[in-house]
Amino acid sequence: MRGFSSWHAYWFIRLNRFRKKKEIKKRLVAMSIDKTTAFYLLVVGGYLFASIFIFNDYLAMYQDEFLFIEQQAEMRFWLILMIVPIRYVFQAFRFPGLFISSSEYQLGMLPFSMRRITLYIALEKWVKQFIRYLMIGAIVVLLTPINPILIWLYFFIFWFIEVLMTIPQWKLFQMKWYVKLCVISALLLINIVGTLTGTTILFSVLILIVVLLSNFYWYGKIFTNINWGRVTEVNDYLIWSMPLVARATKTKFKRQRRYNIFLNSATRKKPFSYTESAIYKRLWLQYFRENIELVVKVIGGLLLAIIVLFFVHDLAVLIGIAISIHVLTTFIASLYVDRFHTGIVQVLPWNVDSFKRTVNRWVLIGCIPLFIPIFIYSYARFSWHGSLFILLLISLFLFNYIVKMENAAKVLDKKLDSSLKGFLSFLLLGFILLCEINPYFSLVSIGIFSWIYFEKRYFVRKRYGV
């Protein structure tokens, strides 16, 4: 292919992809907008243009609030710089960071340089992101009284970190899920320790140095141990999933899941033992594989909310912890109910008690990332009382979990729950807030653990007639 360089091949694909998307959008516009709709859109557009000047006068009323935001942005610059890389580690669970679709991958199979094609993709991403930040920054500068130098500094830092995290995100996407979880936990731990000890500048510089070193280390190994099937599968879906087209045509774009994070695990390669426990574990594994994005979003959202509240107020953190326990246990119970209405489980008889015991292992794994920052905060906030506070959180979580699972079992049996346990479990979460007044309210955990113990013994006696 003399005279046809890697750039020409890449540009040929990008141009034809752009034309195809443009044609689809033109058909969408022709299908959705007639002359009457176009006239009203012009009127609305004119009103929006005129409202810019009205909005500018309206923002002038909030001069003090913008000055407060500017002050906080200056004070917490290094803290924000320390938090931003976590976003890209979260993204590495479902996006490789570079839009290498099956078309670009096919170019690499032909006599074209895959390294050059990847460089073109990265440059395109960086340029687009730079223009996007430039436009957003210009709007913020024009509409707000915040110091323009501070605004441009923030947007440049965000863009710079975007560039630096491209290779680490690409490599993290190829790794096992527990490696990414460890990286997120380490970054969160560094953020919490840096904030509590007042050394955010030191840890921010340390994180940037580690990111720079990882770029140098991985640059020569950028195509080593790459799961191209998973990369192209994810990118093909992201490139061609158009929400507006899907909404207008009522057609849902679905990702063809040929690869998942459990596919190459060592346990799946071992001989399968057809025991009750092994079958139920495999059924739960299959269910979580199908709903992994939902699980990660819920746990990640709760984790992020708690981390953000660390920097707001101590009472806000306690409220966030109480709500997180309620939301997490309710979410687990809803997954338990939904499991009996999906797949093979909805058509065959199963041992419900064994199914409930099997899910406990996955509940423990899912709670670990959420409770790590909470435990760190407990010892930092309550000193030696932190152990009592942790026992209170564990007891309240277990109590809420047991009650929610009992209610879920009654829902499956189509029975109405007439007990007050559900209301009591929610009410007991108030002891977390009372610890702000006096840490000794944590001693109520002794009563909760005692109730759990005797309730379990009573259940065993009732079941086996002991």
PDB file of N, CA, C and O in Angstrom, residues 204-247:
ATOM      1  N   SER A 204      -0.403  15.195  46.956  1.00  0.00           N
ATOM      2  CA  SER A 204      -0.747  15.551  45.574  1.00  0.00           C
ATOM      3  C   SER A 204       0.463  15.440  44.668  1.00  0.00           C
ATOM      4  O   SER A 204       0.394  14.869  43.566  1.00  0.00           O
ATOM      5  N   VAL A 205       1.581  15.976  45.137  1.00  0.00           N
ATOM      6  CA  VAL A 205       2.830  15.879  44.359  1.00  0.00           C
ATOM      7  C   VAL A 205       3.250  14.421  44.220  1.00  0.00           C
ATOM      8  O   VAL A 205       3.706  13.977  43.154  1.00  0.00           O
ATOM      9  N   LEU A 206       3.079  13.637  45.291  1.00  0.00           N
ATOM     10  CA  LEU A 206       3.440  12.220  45.261  1.00  0.00           C
ATOM     11  C   LEU A 206       2.600  11.466  44.225  1.00  0.00           C
ATOM     12  O   LEU A 206       3.131  10.646  43.457  1.00  0.00           O
ATOM     13  N   ILE A 207       1.288  11.736  44.188  1.00  0.00           N
ATOM     14  CA  ILE A 207       0.408  11.073  43.212  1.00  0.00           C
ATOM     15  C   ILE A 207       0.806  11.449  41.788  1.00  0.00           C
ATOM     16  O   ILE A 207       0.853  10.595  40.892  1.00  0.00           O
ATOM     17  N   LEU A 208       1.104  12.723  41.549  1.00  0.00           N
ATOM     18  CA  LEU A 208       1.526  13.158  40.212  1.00  0.00           C
ATOM     19  C   LEU A 208       2.827  12.486  39.795  1.00  0.00           C
ATOM     20  O   LEU A 208       2.989  12.097  38.632  1.00  0.00           O
ATOM     21  N   ILE A 209       3.761  12.343  40.733  1.00  0.00           N
ATOM     22  CA  ILE A 209       5.034  11.669  40.416  1.00  0.00           C
ATOM     23  C   ILE A 209       4.792  10.209  40.058  1.00  0.00           C
ATOM     24  O   ILE A 209       5.366   9.679  39.096  1.00  0.00           O
ATOM     25  N   VAL A 210       3.911   9.542  40.824  1.00  0.00           N
ATOM     26  CA  VAL A 210       3.590   8.135  40.534  1.00  0.00           C
ATOM     27  C   VAL A 210       2.935   7.997  39.161  1.00  0.00           C
ATOM     28  O   VAL A 210       3.248   7.075  38.396  1.00  0.00           O
ATOM     29  N   VAL A 211       2.022   8.913  38.828  1.00  0.00           N
ATOM     30  CA  VAL A 211       1.372   8.883  37.510  1.00  0.00           C
ATOM     31  C   VAL A 211       2.390   9.089  36.403  1.00  0.00           C
ATOM     32  O   VAL A 211       2.367   8.396  35.369  1.00  0.00           O
ATOM     33  N   LEU A 212       3.313  10.032  36.579  1.00  0.00           N
ATOM     34  CA  LEU A 212       4.354  10.276  35.574  1.00  0.00           C
ATOM     35  C   LEU A 212       5.248   9.048  35.398  1.00  0.00           C
ATOM     36  O   LEU A 212       5.553   8.643  34.265  1.00  0.00           O
ATOM     37  N   LEU A 213       5.640   8.434  36.506  1.00  0.00           N
ATOM     38  CA  LEU A 213       6.493   7.241  36.429  1.00  0.00           C
ATOM     39  C   LEU A 213       5.753   6.084  35.766  1.00  0.00           C
ATOM     40  O   LEU A 213       6.366   5.312  35.001  1.00  0.00           O
ATOM     41  N   SER A 214       4.458   5.950  36.041  1.00  0.00           N
ATOM     42  CA  SER A 214       3.693   4.880  35.402  1.00  0.00           C
ATOM     43  C   SER A 214       3.593   5.090  33.896  1.00  0.00           C
ATOM     44  O   SER A 214       3.586   4.118  33.128  1.00  0.00           O
ATOM     45  N   ASN A 215       3.541   6.358  33.454  1.00  0.00           N
ATOM     46  CA  ASN A 215       3.548   6.632  32.017  1.00  0.00           C
ATOM     47  C   ASN A 215       4.853   6.197  31.380  1.00  0.00           C
ATOM     48  O   ASN A 215       4.857   5.562  30.315  1.00  0.00           O
ATOM     49  N   PHE A 216       5.959   6.504  32.018  1.00  0.00           N
ATOM     50  CA  PHE A 216       7.269   6.094  31.483  1.00  0.00           C
ATOM     51  C   PHE A 216       7.415   4.578  31.496  1.00  0.00           C
ATOM     52  O   PHE A 216       7.978   3.978  30.567  1.00  0.00           O
ATOM     53  N   TYR A 217       6.905   3.945  32.554  1.00  0.00           N
ATOM     54  CA  TYR A 217       7.047   2.496  32.682  1.00  0.00           C
ATOM     55  C   TYR A 217       6.202   1.755  31.660  1.00  0.00           C
ATOM     56  O   TYR A 217       6.642   0.760  31.063  1.00  0.00           O
ATOM     57  N   TRP A 218       4.960   2.217  31.448  1.00  0.00           N
ATOM     58  CA  TRP A 218       4.020   1.509  30.572  1.00  0.00           C
ATOM     59  C   TRP A 218       4.119   1.927  29.106  1.00  0.00           C
ATOM     60  O   TRP A 218       3.502   1.276  28.261  1.00  0.00           O
ATOM     61  N   TYR A 219       4.840   2.994  28.817  1.00  0.00           N
ATOM     62  CA  TYR A 219       4.880   3.470  27.429  1.00  0.00           C
ATOM     63  C   TYR A 219       5.439   2.397  26.487  1.00  0.00           C
ATOM     64  O   TYR A 219       4.900   2.176  25.400  1.00  0.00           O
ATOM     65  N   GLY A 220       6.487   1.716  26.904  1.00  0.00           N
ATOM     66  CA  GLY A 220       7.059   0.667  26.059  1.00  0.00           C
ATOM     67  C   GLY A 220       6.260  -0.622  26.070  1.00  0.00           C
ATOM     68  O   GLY A 220       6.488  -1.502  25.236  1.00  0.00           O
ATOM     69  N   LYS A 221       5.300  -0.753  27.018  1.00  0.00           N
ATOM     70  CA  LYS A 221       4.501  -1.978  27.136  1.00  0.00           C
ATOM     71  C   LYS A 221       3.029  -1.699  26.861  1.00  0.00           C
ATOM     72  O   LYS A 221       2.162  -2.426  27.356  1.00  0.00           O
ATOM     73  N   ILE A 222       2.768  -0.660  26.078  1.00  0.00           N
ATOM     74  CA  ILE A 222       1.385  -0.224  25.889  1.00  0.00           C
ATOM     75  C   ILE A 222       0.531  -1.260  25.168  1.00  0.00           C
ATOM     76  O   ILE A 222      -0.690  -1.302  25.326  1.00  0.00           O
ATOM     77  N   PHE A 223       1.166  -2.144  24.369  1.00  0.00           N
ATOM     78  CA  PHE A 223       0.415  -3.183  23.646  1.00  0.00           C
ATOM     79  C   PHE A 223       0.710  -4.582  24.177  1.00  0.00           C
ATOM     80  O   PHE A 223       0.473  -5.572  23.496  1.00  0.00           O
ATOM     81  N   THR A 224       1.220  -4.657  25.400  1.00  0.00           N
ATOM     82  CA  THR A 224       1.513  -5.948  26.017  1.00  0.00           C
ATOM     83  C   THR A 224       0.315  -6.425  26.827  1.00  0.00           C
ATOM     84  O   THR A 224      -0.249  -5.667  27.626  1.00  0.00           O
ATOM     85  N   ASN A 225      -0.065  -7.688  26.631  1.00  0.00           N
ATOM     86  CA  ASN A 225      -1.192  -8.303  27.361  1.00  0.00           C
ATOM     87  C   ASN A 225      -2.477  -7.496  27.215  1.00  0.00           C
ATOM     88  O   ASN A 225      -3.125  -7.122  28.205  1.00  0.00           O
ATOM     89  N   ILE A 226      -2.859  -7.204  25.976  1.00  0.00           N
ATOM     90  CA  ILE A 226      -4.076  -6.433  25.697  1.00  0.00           C
ATOM     91  C   ILE A 226      -5.182  -7.382  25.256  1.00  0.00           C
ATOM     92  O   ILE A 226      -4.986  -8.188  24.339  1.00  0.00           O
ATOM     93  N   ASN A 227      -6.311  -7.278  25.881  1.00  0.00           N
ATOM     94  CA  ASN A 227      -7.491  -8.057  25.494  1.00  0.00           C
ATOM     95  C   ASN A 227      -8.235  -7.256  24.428  1.00  0.00           C
ATOM     96  O   ASN A 227      -9.173  -6.512  24.718  1.00  0.00           O
ATOM     97  N   TRP A 228      -7.810  -7.418  23.162  1.00  0.00           N
ATOM     98  CA  TRP A 228      -8.361  -6.600  22.079  1.00  0.00           C
ATOM     99  C   TRP A 228      -9.844  -6.869  21.864  1.00  0.00           C
ATOM    100  O   TRP A 228     -10.594  -5.971  21.462  1.00  0.00           O
ATOM    101  N   GLY A 229     -10.277  -8.083  22.122  1.00  0.00           N
ATOM    102  CA  GLY A 229     -11.697  -8.391  21.953  1.00  0.00           C
ATOM    103  C   GLY A 229     -12.564  -7.554  22.872  1.00  0.00           C
ATOM    104  O   GLY A 229     -13.578  -6.990  22.454  1.00  0.00           O
ATOM    105  N   ARG A 230     -12.155  -7.440  24.130  1.00  0.00           N
ATOM    106  CA  ARG A 230     -12.922  -6.640  25.089  1.00  0.00           C
ATOM    107  C   ARG A 230     -12.817  -5.157  24.774  1.00  0.00           C
ATOM    108  O   ARG A 230     -13.798  -4.411  24.893  1.00  0.00           O
ATOM    109  N   VAL A 231     -11.632  -4.704  24.356  1.00  0.00           N
ATOM    110  CA  VAL A 231     -11.442  -3.286  24.025  1.00  0.00           C
ATOM    111  C   VAL A 231     -12.345  -2.876  22.868  1.00  0.00           C
ATOM    112  O   VAL A 231     -13.062  -1.870  22.932  1.00  0.00           O
ATOM    113  N   THR A 232     -12.326  -3.650  21.789  1.00  0.00           N
ATOM    114  CA  THR A 232     -13.134  -3.301  20.617  1.00  0.00           C
ATOM    115  C   THR A 232     -14.627  -3.454  20.897  1.00  0.00           C
ATOM    116  O   THR A 232     -15.436  -2.682  20.382  1.00  0.00           O
ATOM    117  N   GLU A 233     -14.992  -4.431  21.733  1.00  0.00           N
ATOM    118  CA  GLU A 233     -16.409  -4.614  22.067  1.00  0.00           C
ATOM    119  C   GLU A 233     -16.960  -3.392  22.794  1.00  0.00           C
ATOM    120  O   GLU A 233     -18.032  -2.877  22.463  1.00  0.00           O
ATOM    121  N   VAL A 234     -16.223  -2.904  23.801  1.00  0.00           N
ATOM    122  CA  VAL A 234     -16.662  -1.740  24.572  1.00  0.00           C
ATOM    123  C   VAL A 234     -16.702  -0.500  23.695  1.00  0.00           C
ATOM    124  O   VAL A 234     -17.666   0.277  23.710  1.00  0.00           O
ATOM    125  N   ASN A 235     -15.645  -0.286  22.897  1.00  0.00           N
ATOM    126  CA  ASN A 235     -15.565   0.926  22.085  1.00  0.00           C
ATOM    127  C   ASN A 235     -16.591   0.940  20.955  1.00  0.00           C
ATOM    128  O   ASN A 235     -17.125   2.007  20.618  1.00  0.00           O
ATOM    129  N   ASP A 236     -16.854  -0.205  20.351  1.00  0.00           N
ATOM    130  CA  ASP A 236     -17.894  -0.257  19.309  1.00  0.00           C
ATOM    131  C   ASP A 236     -19.247   0.171  19.868  1.00  0.00           C
ATOM    132  O   ASP A 236     -20.005   0.895  19.218  1.00  0.00           O
ATOM    133  N   TYR A 237     -19.526  -0.276  21.090  1.00  0.00           N
ATOM    134  CA  TYR A 237     -20.794   0.104  21.723  1.00  0.00           C
ATOM    135  C   TYR A 237     -20.824   1.603  22.028  1.00  0.00           C
ATOM    136  O   TYR A 237     -21.808   2.290  21.758  1.00  0.00           O
ATOM    137  N   LEU A 238     -19.725   2.145  22.591  1.00  0.00           N
ATOM    138  CA  LEU A 238     -19.690   3.561  22.964  1.00  0.00           C
ATOM    139  C   LEU A 238     -19.743   4.469  21.740  1.00  0.00           C
ATOM    140  O   LEU A 238     -20.350   5.544  21.777  1.00  0.00           O
ATOM    141  N   ILE A 239     -19.111   4.054  20.647  1.00  0.00           N
ATOM    142  CA  ILE A 239     -19.070   4.887  19.447  1.00  0.00           C
ATOM    143  C   ILE A 239     -20.430   4.941  18.759  1.00  0.00           C
ATOM    144  O   ILE A 239     -20.887   6.005  18.322  1.00  0.00           O
ATOM    145  N   TRP A 240     -21.111   3.806  18.688  1.00  0.00           N
ATOM    146  CA  TRP A 240     -22.337   3.747  17.884  1.00  0.00           C
ATOM    147  C   TRP A 240     -23.620   3.818  18.715  1.00  0.00           C
ATOM    148  O   TRP A 240     -24.712   3.777  18.149  1.00  0.00           O
ATOM    149  N   SER A 241     -23.509   3.932  20.027  1.00  0.00           N
ATOM    150  CA  SER A 241     -24.724   4.115  20.835  1.00  0.00           C
ATOM    151  C   SER A 241     -25.068   5.602  20.859  1.00  0.00           C
ATOM    152  O   SER A 241     -24.366   6.397  21.473  1.00  0.00           O
ATOM    153  N   MET A 242     -26.139   5.974  20.174  1.00  0.00           N
ATOM    154  CA  MET A 242     -26.564   7.373  20.071  1.00  0.00           C
ATOM    155  C   MET A 242     -27.880   7.539  20.827  1.00  0.00           C
ATOM    156  O   MET A 242     -28.936   7.074  20.364  1.00  0.00           O
ATOM    157  N   PRO A 243     -27.843   8.167  22.003  1.00  0.00           N
ATOM    158  CA  PRO A 243     -29.043   8.250  22.860  1.00  0.00           C
ATOM    159  C   PRO A 243     -30.233   8.917  22.182  1.00  0.00           C
ATOM    160  O   PRO A 243     -31.373   8.468  22.347  1.00  0.00           O
ATOM    161  N   LEU A 244     -29.982  10.005  21.430  1.00  0.00           N
ATOM    162  CA  LEU A 244     -31.092  10.699  20.783  1.00  0.00           C
ATOM    163  C   LEU A 244     -31.781   9.815  19.742  1.00  0.00           C
ATOM    164  O   LEU A 244     -33.006   9.789  19.641  1.00  0.00           O
ATOM    165  N   VAL A 245     -30.973   9.093  18.975  1.00  0.00           N
ATOM    166  CA  VAL A 245     -31.529   8.182  17.973  1.00  0.00           C
ATOM    167  C   VAL A 245     -32.300   7.055  18.654  1.00  0.00           C
ATOM    168  O   VAL A 245     -33.388   6.665  18.213  1.00  0.00           O
ATOM    169  N   ALA A 246     -31.739   6.529  19.748  1.00  0.00           N
ATOM    170  CA  ALA A 246     -32.407   5.452  20.473  1.00  0.00           C
ATOM    171  C   ALA A 246     -33.742   5.923  21.048  1.00  0.00           C
ATOM    172  O   ALA A 246     -34.744   5.198  21.017  1.00  0.00           O
ATOM    173  N   ARG A 247     -33.774   7.165  21.564  1.00  0.00           N
ATOM    174  CA  ARG A 247     -35.005   7.689  22.141  1.00  0.00           C
ATOM    175  C   ARG A 247     -36.065   7.950  21.065  1.00  0.00           C
ATOM    176  O   ARG A 247     -37.247   7.678  21.252  1.00  0.00           O
TER     177      ARG A 247
END
